[in-house]
């Protein structure tokens, strides 16, 4: 149980228009009336200077991913407040958030973060991902990706690209390329080709303590490497190493939060006229 009296909260919004939205204004007012001190933040420095014990990420899943970069390895938990459309990371309605924080009916779960190593990643790029890491072709040429799992070579993937996702990211880009839905608490990674030219390759689920190494083959001038919502251009022949980071992201989960219910409500899982009879 978390009691909110004199609790310091930080709030992060990528869309400034949300500051005037009625649901968000009502949320902030309810929290302040309950004794919470709320500080708007835009940068990691502002977050750390605020002394906040929790960060509210207000928006959609993209906002949550940006908030994860602000938090990084600080140990400050993030609570996603849904002001967008779909929202698996930012799944919580503003009114439910106020009630949960003021009553302390919430818990904190550790979600894995991927660390990416590649010579093309400069000091100005945060080399971590919460949902997924991808490599993707930039031109017309097919991309060849040689994959090693803890040093063991897999057959070369020929595709538009390749994706390595966490269990948290199974309902994001991974889902759209045909990857499986994974319960977030599962300690696995998902390796999926993007539009593969090999008809006999399938997504692969591996233990999350494995190191995934990628070597890229392309006739194009460059290949795109993404880490959630951050992009880096790398040269053909680049080597990319991906493994679970030594720190995790602490995600606040409301007592009423339910992953299976979110699937049925947001993705219409099991939507079938026979289930209505």
PDB file of C-alpha atoms in Angstrom:
ATOM      1  CA  UNK A   1       0.000   0.000   0.000  1.00  0.00           C
ATOM      2  CA  UNK A   2       1.214   3.489  -0.900  1.00  0.00           C
ATOM      3  CA  UNK A   3      -0.131   6.438   1.061  1.00  0.00           C
ATOM      4  CA  UNK A   4      -0.128   9.721  -0.820  1.00  0.00           C
ATOM      5  CA  UNK A   5       0.083  12.273   1.988  1.00  0.00           C
ATOM      6  CA  UNK A   6       2.910  14.680   1.067  1.00  0.00           C
ATOM      7  CA  UNK A   7       3.937  12.317  -1.733  1.00  0.00           C
ATOM      8  CA  UNK A   8       5.884  13.970  -4.547  1.00  0.00           C
ATOM      9  CA  UNK A   9       4.774  13.057  -8.037  1.00  0.00           C
ATOM     10  CA  UNK A  10       6.199  14.107 -11.400  1.00  0.00           C
ATOM     11  CA  UNK A  11       3.991  14.306 -14.481  1.00  0.00           C
ATOM     12  CA  UNK A  12       5.192  13.996 -18.076  1.00  0.00           C
ATOM     13  CA  UNK A  13       3.190  14.839 -21.216  1.00  0.00           C
ATOM     14  CA  UNK A  14       4.547  14.922 -24.761  1.00  0.00           C
ATOM     15  CA  UNK A  15       1.388  16.666 -25.970  1.00  0.00           C
ATOM     16  CA  UNK A  16       1.008  20.096 -24.271  1.00  0.00           C
ATOM     17  CA  UNK A  17      -2.698  20.192 -25.210  1.00  0.00           C
ATOM     18  CA  UNK A  18      -3.358  17.468 -22.616  1.00  0.00           C
ATOM     19  CA  UNK A  19      -2.610  19.947 -19.836  1.00  0.00           C
ATOM     20  CA  UNK A  20      -5.961  21.610 -20.605  1.00  0.00           C
ATOM     21  CA  UNK A  21      -7.972  18.429 -21.161  1.00  0.00           C
ATOM     22  CA  UNK A  22     -10.765  18.098 -18.608  1.00  0.00           C
ATOM     23  CA  UNK A  23      -9.885  14.538 -17.543  1.00  0.00           C
ATOM     24  CA  UNK A  24      -6.278  15.495 -16.837  1.00  0.00           C
ATOM     25  CA  UNK A  25      -7.174  18.732 -15.070  1.00  0.00           C
ATOM     26  CA  UNK A  26      -9.547  16.728 -12.875  1.00  0.00           C
ATOM     27  CA  UNK A  27      -6.834  14.129 -12.170  1.00  0.00           C
ATOM     28  CA  UNK A  28      -4.270  16.728 -11.081  1.00  0.00           C
ATOM     29  CA  UNK A  29      -6.842  18.531  -8.928  1.00  0.00           C
ATOM     30  CA  UNK A  30      -7.868  15.299  -7.181  1.00  0.00           C
ATOM     31  CA  UNK A  31      -4.267  14.349  -6.437  1.00  0.00           C
ATOM     32  CA  UNK A  32      -3.380  17.789  -5.099  1.00  0.00           C
ATOM     33  CA  UNK A  33      -6.509  17.795  -2.953  1.00  0.00           C
ATOM     34  CA  UNK A  34      -5.317  14.464  -1.531  1.00  0.00           C
ATOM     35  CA  UNK A  35      -1.976  15.956  -0.469  1.00  0.00           C
ATOM     36  CA  UNK A  36       0.226  15.118  -3.451  1.00  0.00           C
ATOM     37  CA  UNK A  37       2.781  17.603  -4.752  1.00  0.00           C
ATOM     38  CA  UNK A  38       2.920  17.424  -8.564  1.00  0.00           C
ATOM     39  CA  UNK A  39       5.801  18.724 -10.695  1.00  0.00           C
ATOM     40  CA  UNK A  40       5.609  18.821 -14.528  1.00  0.00           C
ATOM     41  CA  UNK A  41       8.844  17.533 -16.099  1.00  0.00           C
ATOM     42  CA  UNK A  42      10.223  17.366 -19.638  1.00  0.00           C
ATOM     43  CA  UNK A  43      13.768  16.080 -19.089  1.00  0.00           C
ATOM     44  CA  UNK A  44      15.601  13.512 -16.984  1.00  0.00           C
ATOM     45  CA  UNK A  45      17.358  16.315 -15.111  1.00  0.00           C
ATOM     46  CA  UNK A  46      14.051  17.902 -14.162  1.00  0.00           C
ATOM     47  CA  UNK A  47      12.703  14.532 -13.029  1.00  0.00           C
ATOM     48  CA  UNK A  48      15.660  13.817 -10.756  1.00  0.00           C
ATOM     49  CA  UNK A  49      15.631  17.381  -9.369  1.00  0.00           C
ATOM     50  CA  UNK A  50      11.928  17.108  -8.511  1.00  0.00           C
ATOM     51  CA  UNK A  51      12.539  14.464  -5.863  1.00  0.00           C
ATOM     52  CA  UNK A  52       9.468  12.633  -7.149  1.00  0.00           C
ATOM     53  CA  UNK A  53       8.739   9.115  -5.962  1.00  0.00           C
ATOM     54  CA  UNK A  54       6.668   8.319  -9.046  1.00  0.00           C
ATOM     55  CA  UNK A  55       6.316   9.551 -12.623  1.00  0.00           C
ATOM     56  CA  UNK A  56       2.914   9.820 -14.289  1.00  0.00           C
ATOM     57  CA  UNK A  57       3.244   9.386 -18.074  1.00  0.00           C
ATOM     58  CA  UNK A  58       0.128  10.967 -19.575  1.00  0.00           C
ATOM     59  CA  UNK A  59      -0.675  10.100 -23.190  1.00  0.00           C
ATOM     60  CA  UNK A  60      -0.359   6.852 -25.112  1.00  0.00           C
ATOM     61  CA  UNK A  61       2.201   4.086 -25.257  1.00  0.00           C
ATOM     62  CA  UNK A  62       4.632   6.362 -27.138  1.00  0.00           C
ATOM     63  CA  UNK A  63       4.604   8.732 -24.192  1.00  0.00           C
ATOM     64  CA  UNK A  64       5.246   5.830 -21.815  1.00  0.00           C
ATOM     65  CA  UNK A  65       8.282   4.779 -23.871  1.00  0.00           C
ATOM     66  CA  UNK A  66       9.658   8.334 -23.743  1.00  0.00           C
ATOM     67  CA  UNK A  67       9.042   8.390 -19.999  1.00  0.00           C
ATOM     68  CA  UNK A  68      11.035   5.160 -19.677  1.00  0.00           C
ATOM     69  CA  UNK A  69      14.029   7.013 -21.113  1.00  0.00           C
ATOM     70  CA  UNK A  70      13.610   9.805 -18.538  1.00  0.00           C
ATOM     71  CA  UNK A  71      13.504   7.285 -15.699  1.00  0.00           C
ATOM     72  CA  UNK A  72      16.291   5.035 -17.068  1.00  0.00           C
ATOM     73  CA  UNK A  73      18.076   3.327 -14.146  1.00  0.00           C
ATOM     74  CA  UNK A  74      16.881   5.760 -11.460  1.00  0.00           C
ATOM     75  CA  UNK A  75      14.420   3.268  -9.961  1.00  0.00           C
ATOM     76  CA  UNK A  76      11.553   5.793 -10.126  1.00  0.00           C
ATOM     77  CA  UNK A  77       8.366   3.862 -11.004  1.00  0.00           C
ATOM     78  CA  UNK A  78       6.237   4.934 -13.977  1.00  0.00           C
ATOM     79  CA  UNK A  79       2.452   4.938 -14.052  1.00  0.00           C
ATOM     80  CA  UNK A  80       0.868   5.163 -17.517  1.00  0.00           C
ATOM     81  CA  UNK A  81      -2.216   7.368 -17.763  1.00  0.00           C
ATOM     82  CA  UNK A  82      -4.221   6.722 -20.923  1.00  0.00           C
ATOM     83  CA  UNK A  83      -5.117   9.839 -22.876  1.00  0.00           C
ATOM     84  CA  UNK A  84      -4.607   8.180 -26.249  1.00  0.00           C
ATOM     85  CA  UNK A  85      -6.318   5.419 -28.183  1.00  0.00           C
ATOM     86  CA  UNK A  86      -5.050   1.856 -27.639  1.00  0.00           C
ATOM     87  CA  UNK A  87      -2.649   1.876 -24.729  1.00  0.00           C
ATOM     88  CA  UNK A  88      -1.279  -1.350 -23.246  1.00  0.00           C
ATOM     89  CA  UNK A  89       1.475   0.401 -21.294  1.00  0.00           C
ATOM     90  CA  UNK A  90      -0.620   3.501 -20.634  1.00  0.00           C
ATOM     91  CA  UNK A  91      -3.763   1.511 -19.978  1.00  0.00           C
ATOM     92  CA  UNK A  92      -5.170   3.358 -16.962  1.00  0.00           C
ATOM     93  CA  UNK A  93      -8.040   5.838 -17.154  1.00  0.00           C
ATOM     94  CA  UNK A  94      -7.309   9.176 -15.378  1.00  0.00           C
ATOM     95  CA  UNK A  95     -10.168   8.785 -12.887  1.00  0.00           C
ATOM     96  CA  UNK A  96      -8.957   5.298 -11.905  1.00  0.00           C
ATOM     97  CA  UNK A  97      -5.410   6.629 -11.432  1.00  0.00           C
ATOM     98  CA  UNK A  98      -6.452   9.301  -8.934  1.00  0.00           C
ATOM     99  CA  UNK A  99      -8.449   6.815  -6.872  1.00  0.00           C
ATOM    100  CA  UNK A 100      -5.637   4.224  -6.873  1.00  0.00           C
ATOM    101  CA  UNK A 101      -2.881   6.641  -5.837  1.00  0.00           C
ATOM    102  CA  UNK A 102      -4.930   8.232  -3.074  1.00  0.00           C
ATOM    103  CA  UNK A 103      -5.978   4.831  -1.675  1.00  0.00           C
ATOM    104  CA  UNK A 104      -2.630   3.127  -2.268  1.00  0.00           C
ATOM    105  CA  UNK A 105      -4.288   0.317  -4.234  1.00  0.00           C
ATOM    106  CA  UNK A 106      -1.445  -0.358  -6.621  1.00  0.00           C
ATOM    107  CA  UNK A 107       1.724  -2.408  -6.911  1.00  0.00           C
ATOM    108  CA  UNK A 108       5.073  -2.063  -8.662  1.00  0.00           C
ATOM    109  CA  UNK A 109       6.272  -4.658 -11.153  1.00  0.00           C
ATOM    110  CA  UNK A 110       9.715  -4.998 -12.714  1.00  0.00           C
ATOM    111  CA  UNK A 111       9.707  -5.047 -16.520  1.00  0.00           C
ATOM    112  CA  UNK A 112      12.871  -5.986 -18.453  1.00  0.00           C
ATOM    113  CA  UNK A 113      14.731  -3.477 -20.620  1.00  0.00           C
ATOM    114  CA  UNK A 114      16.926  -4.403 -23.600  1.00  0.00           C
ATOM    115  CA  UNK A 115      20.472  -3.046 -23.880  1.00  0.00           C
ATOM    116  CA  UNK A 116      21.767  -2.571 -27.426  1.00  0.00           C
ATOM    117  CA  UNK A 117      25.453  -2.458 -28.350  1.00  0.00           C
ATOM    118  CA  UNK A 118      26.554  -1.232 -31.777  1.00  0.00           C
ATOM    119  CA  UNK A 119      29.416   0.991 -32.921  1.00  0.00           C
ATOM    120  CA  UNK A 120      26.944   3.290 -34.706  1.00  0.00           C
ATOM    121  CA  UNK A 121      25.174   4.251 -31.473  1.00  0.00           C
ATOM    122  CA  UNK A 122      26.592   7.549 -30.287  1.00  0.00           C
ATOM    123  CA  UNK A 123      26.662   9.039 -26.811  1.00  0.00           C
ATOM    124  CA  UNK A 124      23.582  11.142 -27.655  1.00  0.00           C
ATOM    125  CA  UNK A 125      21.369   8.062 -28.116  1.00  0.00           C
ATOM    126  CA  UNK A 126      19.943   6.107 -25.164  1.00  0.00           C
ATOM    127  CA  UNK A 127      20.918   2.520 -26.110  1.00  0.00           C
ATOM    128  CA  UNK A 128      17.990   0.751 -24.450  1.00  0.00           C
ATOM    129  CA  UNK A 129      14.523  -0.410 -25.454  1.00  0.00           C
ATOM    130  CA  UNK A 130      11.461  -1.341 -23.439  1.00  0.00           C
ATOM    131  CA  UNK A 131       9.309  -2.841 -26.221  1.00  0.00           C
ATOM    132  CA  UNK A 132      11.573  -3.894 -29.060  1.00  0.00           C
ATOM    133  CA  UNK A 133      14.746  -3.518 -31.100  1.00  0.00           C
ATOM    134  CA  UNK A 134      14.517  -3.787 -34.885  1.00  0.00           C
ATOM    135  CA  UNK A 135      16.773  -3.710 -37.916  1.00  0.00           C
ATOM    136  CA  UNK A 136      15.073  -2.749 -41.179  1.00  0.00           C
ATOM    137  CA  UNK A 137      16.105  -2.324 -44.807  1.00  0.00           C
ATOM    138  CA  UNK A 138      16.304   1.227 -46.140  1.00  0.00           C
ATOM    139  CA  UNK A 139      16.111   0.549 -49.882  1.00  0.00           C
ATOM    140  CA  UNK A 140      14.851  -2.009 -52.354  1.00  0.00           C
ATOM    141  CA  UNK A 141      17.400  -4.710 -51.537  1.00  0.00           C
ATOM    142  CA  UNK A 142      16.450  -7.598 -49.258  1.00  0.00           C
ATOM    143  CA  UNK A 143      18.124  -7.529 -45.843  1.00  0.00           C
ATOM    144  CA  UNK A 144      20.026 -10.588 -44.688  1.00  0.00           C
ATOM    145  CA  UNK A 145      20.329 -11.003 -40.922  1.00  0.00           C
ATOM    146  CA  UNK A 146      22.672 -13.565 -39.434  1.00  0.00           C
ATOM    147  CA  UNK A 147      21.478 -14.336 -35.895  1.00  0.00           C
ATOM    148  CA  UNK A 148      23.390 -15.983 -33.067  1.00  0.00           C
ATOM    149  CA  UNK A 149      21.819 -16.941 -29.741  1.00  0.00           C
ATOM    150  CA  UNK A 150      24.501 -17.220 -27.053  1.00  0.00           C
ATOM    151  CA  UNK A 151      26.901 -17.871 -29.928  1.00  0.00           C
ATOM    152  CA  UNK A 152      24.792 -20.556 -31.642  1.00  0.00           C
ATOM    153  CA  UNK A 153      24.171 -19.710 -35.299  1.00  0.00           C
ATOM    154  CA  UNK A 154      20.643 -19.683 -36.744  1.00  0.00           C
ATOM    155  CA  UNK A 155      19.855 -19.893 -40.475  1.00  0.00           C
ATOM    156  CA  UNK A 156      20.103 -16.462 -42.141  1.00  0.00           C
ATOM    157  CA  UNK A 157      16.870 -14.478 -42.184  1.00  0.00           C
ATOM    158  CA  UNK A 158      16.111 -12.823 -45.551  1.00  0.00           C
ATOM    159  CA  UNK A 159      13.427 -10.224 -44.953  1.00  0.00           C
ATOM    160  CA  UNK A 160      12.546  -6.565 -44.736  1.00  0.00           C
ATOM    161  CA  UNK A 161      14.010  -6.728 -41.245  1.00  0.00           C
ATOM    162  CA  UNK A 162      14.146  -8.488 -37.907  1.00  0.00           C
ATOM    163  CA  UNK A 163      12.635  -7.677 -34.523  1.00  0.00           C
ATOM    164  CA  UNK A 164      13.687  -8.635 -30.997  1.00  0.00           C
ATOM    165  CA  UNK A 165      10.944  -7.862 -28.481  1.00  0.00           C
ATOM    166  CA  UNK A 166      10.449  -8.183 -24.745  1.00  0.00           C
ATOM    167  CA  UNK A 167       7.336  -9.790 -23.290  1.00  0.00           C
ATOM    168  CA  UNK A 168       6.095  -6.240 -22.620  1.00  0.00           C
ATOM    169  CA  UNK A 169       6.434  -5.505 -26.339  1.00  0.00           C
ATOM    170  CA  UNK A 170       4.490  -8.538 -27.552  1.00  0.00           C
ATOM    171  CA  UNK A 171       1.372  -6.406 -28.117  1.00  0.00           C
ATOM    172  CA  UNK A 172       3.283  -3.682 -29.994  1.00  0.00           C
ATOM    173  CA  UNK A 173       5.212  -3.959 -33.289  1.00  0.00           C
ATOM    174  CA  UNK A 174       5.872  -7.645 -32.613  1.00  0.00           C
ATOM    175  CA  UNK A 175       2.144  -8.383 -32.811  1.00  0.00           C
ATOM    176  CA  UNK A 176       1.804  -6.650 -36.184  1.00  0.00           C
ATOM    177  CA  UNK A 177       4.549  -8.802 -37.750  1.00  0.00           C
ATOM    178  CA  UNK A 178       2.890 -12.021 -36.607  1.00  0.00           C
ATOM    179  CA  UNK A 179       4.581 -12.533 -33.248  1.00  0.00           C
ATOM    180  CA  UNK A 180       2.799 -14.256 -30.360  1.00  0.00           C
ATOM    181  CA  UNK A 181       0.984 -12.536 -27.515  1.00  0.00           C
ATOM    182  CA  UNK A 182       3.008 -13.103 -24.349  1.00  0.00           C
ATOM    183  CA  UNK A 183       1.916 -12.574 -20.755  1.00  0.00           C
ATOM    184  CA  UNK A 184       4.098  -9.633 -19.563  1.00  0.00           C
ATOM    185  CA  UNK A 185       5.425 -11.543 -16.553  1.00  0.00           C
ATOM    186  CA  UNK A 186       6.998 -14.172 -18.834  1.00  0.00           C
ATOM    187  CA  UNK A 187      10.801 -14.105 -18.838  1.00  0.00           C
ATOM    188  CA  UNK A 188      11.246 -14.469 -22.583  1.00  0.00           C
ATOM    189  CA  UNK A 189      12.301 -12.571 -25.695  1.00  0.00           C
ATOM    190  CA  UNK A 190      10.631 -12.811 -29.109  1.00  0.00           C
ATOM    191  CA  UNK A 191      12.693 -12.963 -32.314  1.00  0.00           C
ATOM    192  CA  UNK A 192      10.525 -12.285 -35.380  1.00  0.00           C
ATOM    193  CA  UNK A 193      11.314 -11.630 -39.050  1.00  0.00           C
ATOM    194  CA  UNK A 194       9.606  -8.634 -40.667  1.00  0.00           C
ATOM    195  CA  UNK A 195       8.027  -9.585 -44.026  1.00  0.00           C
ATOM    196  CA  UNK A 196      10.334 -12.605 -44.498  1.00  0.00           C
ATOM    197  CA  UNK A 197      11.256 -13.928 -47.938  1.00  0.00           C
ATOM    198  CA  UNK A 198      11.833 -17.384 -46.404  1.00  0.00           C
ATOM    199  CA  UNK A 199       8.402 -19.036 -46.186  1.00  0.00           C
ATOM    200  CA  UNK A 200       9.611 -21.547 -43.607  1.00  0.00           C
ATOM    201  CA  UNK A 201      10.764 -19.144 -40.878  1.00  0.00           C
ATOM    202  CA  UNK A 202       8.609 -18.383 -37.875  1.00  0.00           C
ATOM    203  CA  UNK A 203       8.821 -16.183 -34.762  1.00  0.00           C
ATOM    204  CA  UNK A 204      11.028 -17.728 -32.098  1.00  0.00           C
ATOM    205  CA  UNK A 205      10.606 -17.440 -28.322  1.00  0.00           C
ATOM    206  CA  UNK A 206      13.837 -17.659 -26.318  1.00  0.00           C
ATOM    207  CA  UNK A 207      14.815 -17.278 -22.632  1.00  0.00           C
ATOM    208  CA  UNK A 208      15.524 -13.664 -21.754  1.00  0.00           C
ATOM    209  CA  UNK A 209      18.967 -14.471 -20.353  1.00  0.00           C
ATOM    210  CA  UNK A 210      20.274 -15.149 -23.871  1.00  0.00           C
ATOM    211  CA  UNK A 211      22.407 -12.684 -25.830  1.00  0.00           C
ATOM    212  CA  UNK A 212      21.115 -12.058 -29.359  1.00  0.00           C
ATOM    213  CA  UNK A 213      23.763 -11.044 -31.920  1.00  0.00           C
ATOM    214  CA  UNK A 214      22.866  -9.723 -35.370  1.00  0.00           C
ATOM    215  CA  UNK A 215      25.165  -9.323 -38.382  1.00  0.00           C
ATOM    216  CA  UNK A 216      23.641  -7.431 -41.297  1.00  0.00           C
ATOM    217  CA  UNK A 217      23.985  -8.092 -45.022  1.00  0.00           C
ATOM    218  CA  UNK A 218      22.634  -5.500 -47.466  1.00  0.00           C
ATOM    219  CA  UNK A 219      23.398  -4.013 -50.883  1.00  0.00           C
ATOM    220  CA  UNK A 220      21.861  -0.694 -49.756  1.00  0.00           C
ATOM    221  CA  UNK A 221      23.921   2.166 -48.354  1.00  0.00           C
ATOM    222  CA  UNK A 222      22.557   1.802 -44.822  1.00  0.00           C
ATOM    223  CA  UNK A 223      20.227  -0.131 -42.545  1.00  0.00           C
ATOM    224  CA  UNK A 224      17.877   1.353 -39.930  1.00  0.00           C
ATOM    225  CA  UNK A 225      18.315   0.267 -36.314  1.00  0.00           C
ATOM    226  CA  UNK A 226      15.492   1.227 -33.953  1.00  0.00           C
ATOM    227  CA  UNK A 227      15.189   1.065 -30.175  1.00  0.00           C
ATOM    228  CA  UNK A 228      11.505   1.738 -29.441  1.00  0.00           C
ATOM    229  CA  UNK A 229      11.039   5.294 -30.767  1.00  0.00           C
ATOM    230  CA  UNK A 230      14.724   6.081 -31.419  1.00  0.00           C
ATOM    231  CA  UNK A 231      16.421   5.477 -34.779  1.00  0.00           C
ATOM    232  CA  UNK A 232      20.055   5.094 -35.842  1.00  0.00           C
ATOM    233  CA  UNK A 233      21.439   4.489 -39.334  1.00  0.00           C
ATOM    234  CA  UNK A 234      24.050   1.717 -39.472  1.00  0.00           C
ATOM    235  CA  UNK A 235      26.277   0.456 -42.287  1.00  0.00           C
ATOM    236  CA  UNK A 236      25.856  -2.926 -43.970  1.00  0.00           C
ATOM    237  CA  UNK A 237      28.046  -5.411 -42.169  1.00  0.00           C
ATOM    238  CA  UNK A 238      27.275  -3.830 -38.798  1.00  0.00           C
ATOM    239  CA  UNK A 239      27.238  -6.014 -35.700  1.00  0.00           C
ATOM    240  CA  UNK A 240      24.426  -5.526 -33.167  1.00  0.00           C
ATOM    241  CA  UNK A 241      24.330  -7.178 -29.741  1.00  0.00           C
ATOM    242  CA  UNK A 242      21.107  -7.280 -27.698  1.00  0.00           C
ATOM    243  CA  UNK A 243      20.647  -8.519 -24.145  1.00  0.00           C
ATOM    244  CA  UNK A 244      18.532  -7.745 -21.103  1.00  0.00           C
ATOM    245  CA  UNK A 245      19.925  -4.771 -19.192  1.00  0.00           C
ATOM    246  CA  UNK A 246      21.151  -4.951 -15.612  1.00  0.00           C
ATOM    247  CA  UNK A 247      18.336  -2.645 -14.501  1.00  0.00           C
ATOM    248  CA  UNK A 248      14.592  -3.017 -14.988  1.00  0.00           C
ATOM    249  CA  UNK A 249      11.829  -0.482 -15.467  1.00  0.00           C
ATOM    250  CA  UNK A 250       9.494  -0.249 -12.507  1.00  0.00           C
ATOM    251  CA  UNK A 251       5.929  -0.032 -13.818  1.00  0.00           C
ATOM    252  CA  UNK A 252       3.060   0.864 -11.528  1.00  0.00           C
ATOM    253  CA  UNK A 253       0.137  -1.510 -11.830  1.00  0.00           C
ATOM    254  CA  UNK A 254      -3.283  -0.625 -10.463  1.00  0.00           C
ATOM    255  CA  UNK A 255      -5.124  -3.209  -8.404  1.00  0.00           C
ATOM    256  CA  UNK A 256      -7.873  -3.422 -11.038  1.00  0.00           C
ATOM    257  CA  UNK A 257      -5.406  -3.810 -13.948  1.00  0.00           C
ATOM    258  CA  UNK A 258      -5.828  -7.035 -15.931  1.00  0.00           C
ATOM    259  CA  UNK A 259      -3.836  -7.974 -19.060  1.00  0.00           C
ATOM    260  CA  UNK A 260      -6.385 -10.487 -20.370  1.00  0.00           C
ATOM    261  CA  UNK A 261      -9.218  -7.983 -19.957  1.00  0.00           C
ATOM    262  CA  UNK A 262      -7.116  -5.393 -21.787  1.00  0.00           C
ATOM    263  CA  UNK A 263      -6.673  -7.829 -24.685  1.00  0.00           C
ATOM    264  CA  UNK A 264     -10.391  -8.440 -24.992  1.00  0.00           C
ATOM    265  CA  UNK A 265     -11.310  -4.768 -24.692  1.00  0.00           C
ATOM    266  CA  UNK A 266      -8.563  -3.217 -26.832  1.00  0.00           C
ATOM    267  CA  UNK A 267      -7.892  -5.916 -29.439  1.00  0.00           C
ATOM    268  CA  UNK A 268     -11.393  -7.473 -29.393  1.00  0.00           C
ATOM    269  CA  UNK A 269      -9.809 -10.838 -28.647  1.00  0.00           C
ATOM    270  CA  UNK A 270     -12.412 -13.599 -28.968  1.00  0.00           C
ATOM    271  CA  UNK A 271     -14.908 -11.255 -30.638  1.00  0.00           C
ATOM    272  CA  UNK A 272     -17.372 -13.769 -32.034  1.00  0.00           C
ATOM    273  CA  UNK A 273     -21.148 -13.656 -32.358  1.00  0.00           C
ATOM    274  CA  UNK A 274     -21.274 -17.119 -30.762  1.00  0.00           C
ATOM    275  CA  UNK A 275     -19.801 -15.678 -27.555  1.00  0.00           C
ATOM    276  CA  UNK A 276     -22.793 -13.336 -27.266  1.00  0.00           C
ATOM    277  CA  UNK A 277     -25.374 -16.134 -27.154  1.00  0.00           C
TER     278      UNK A 277
END
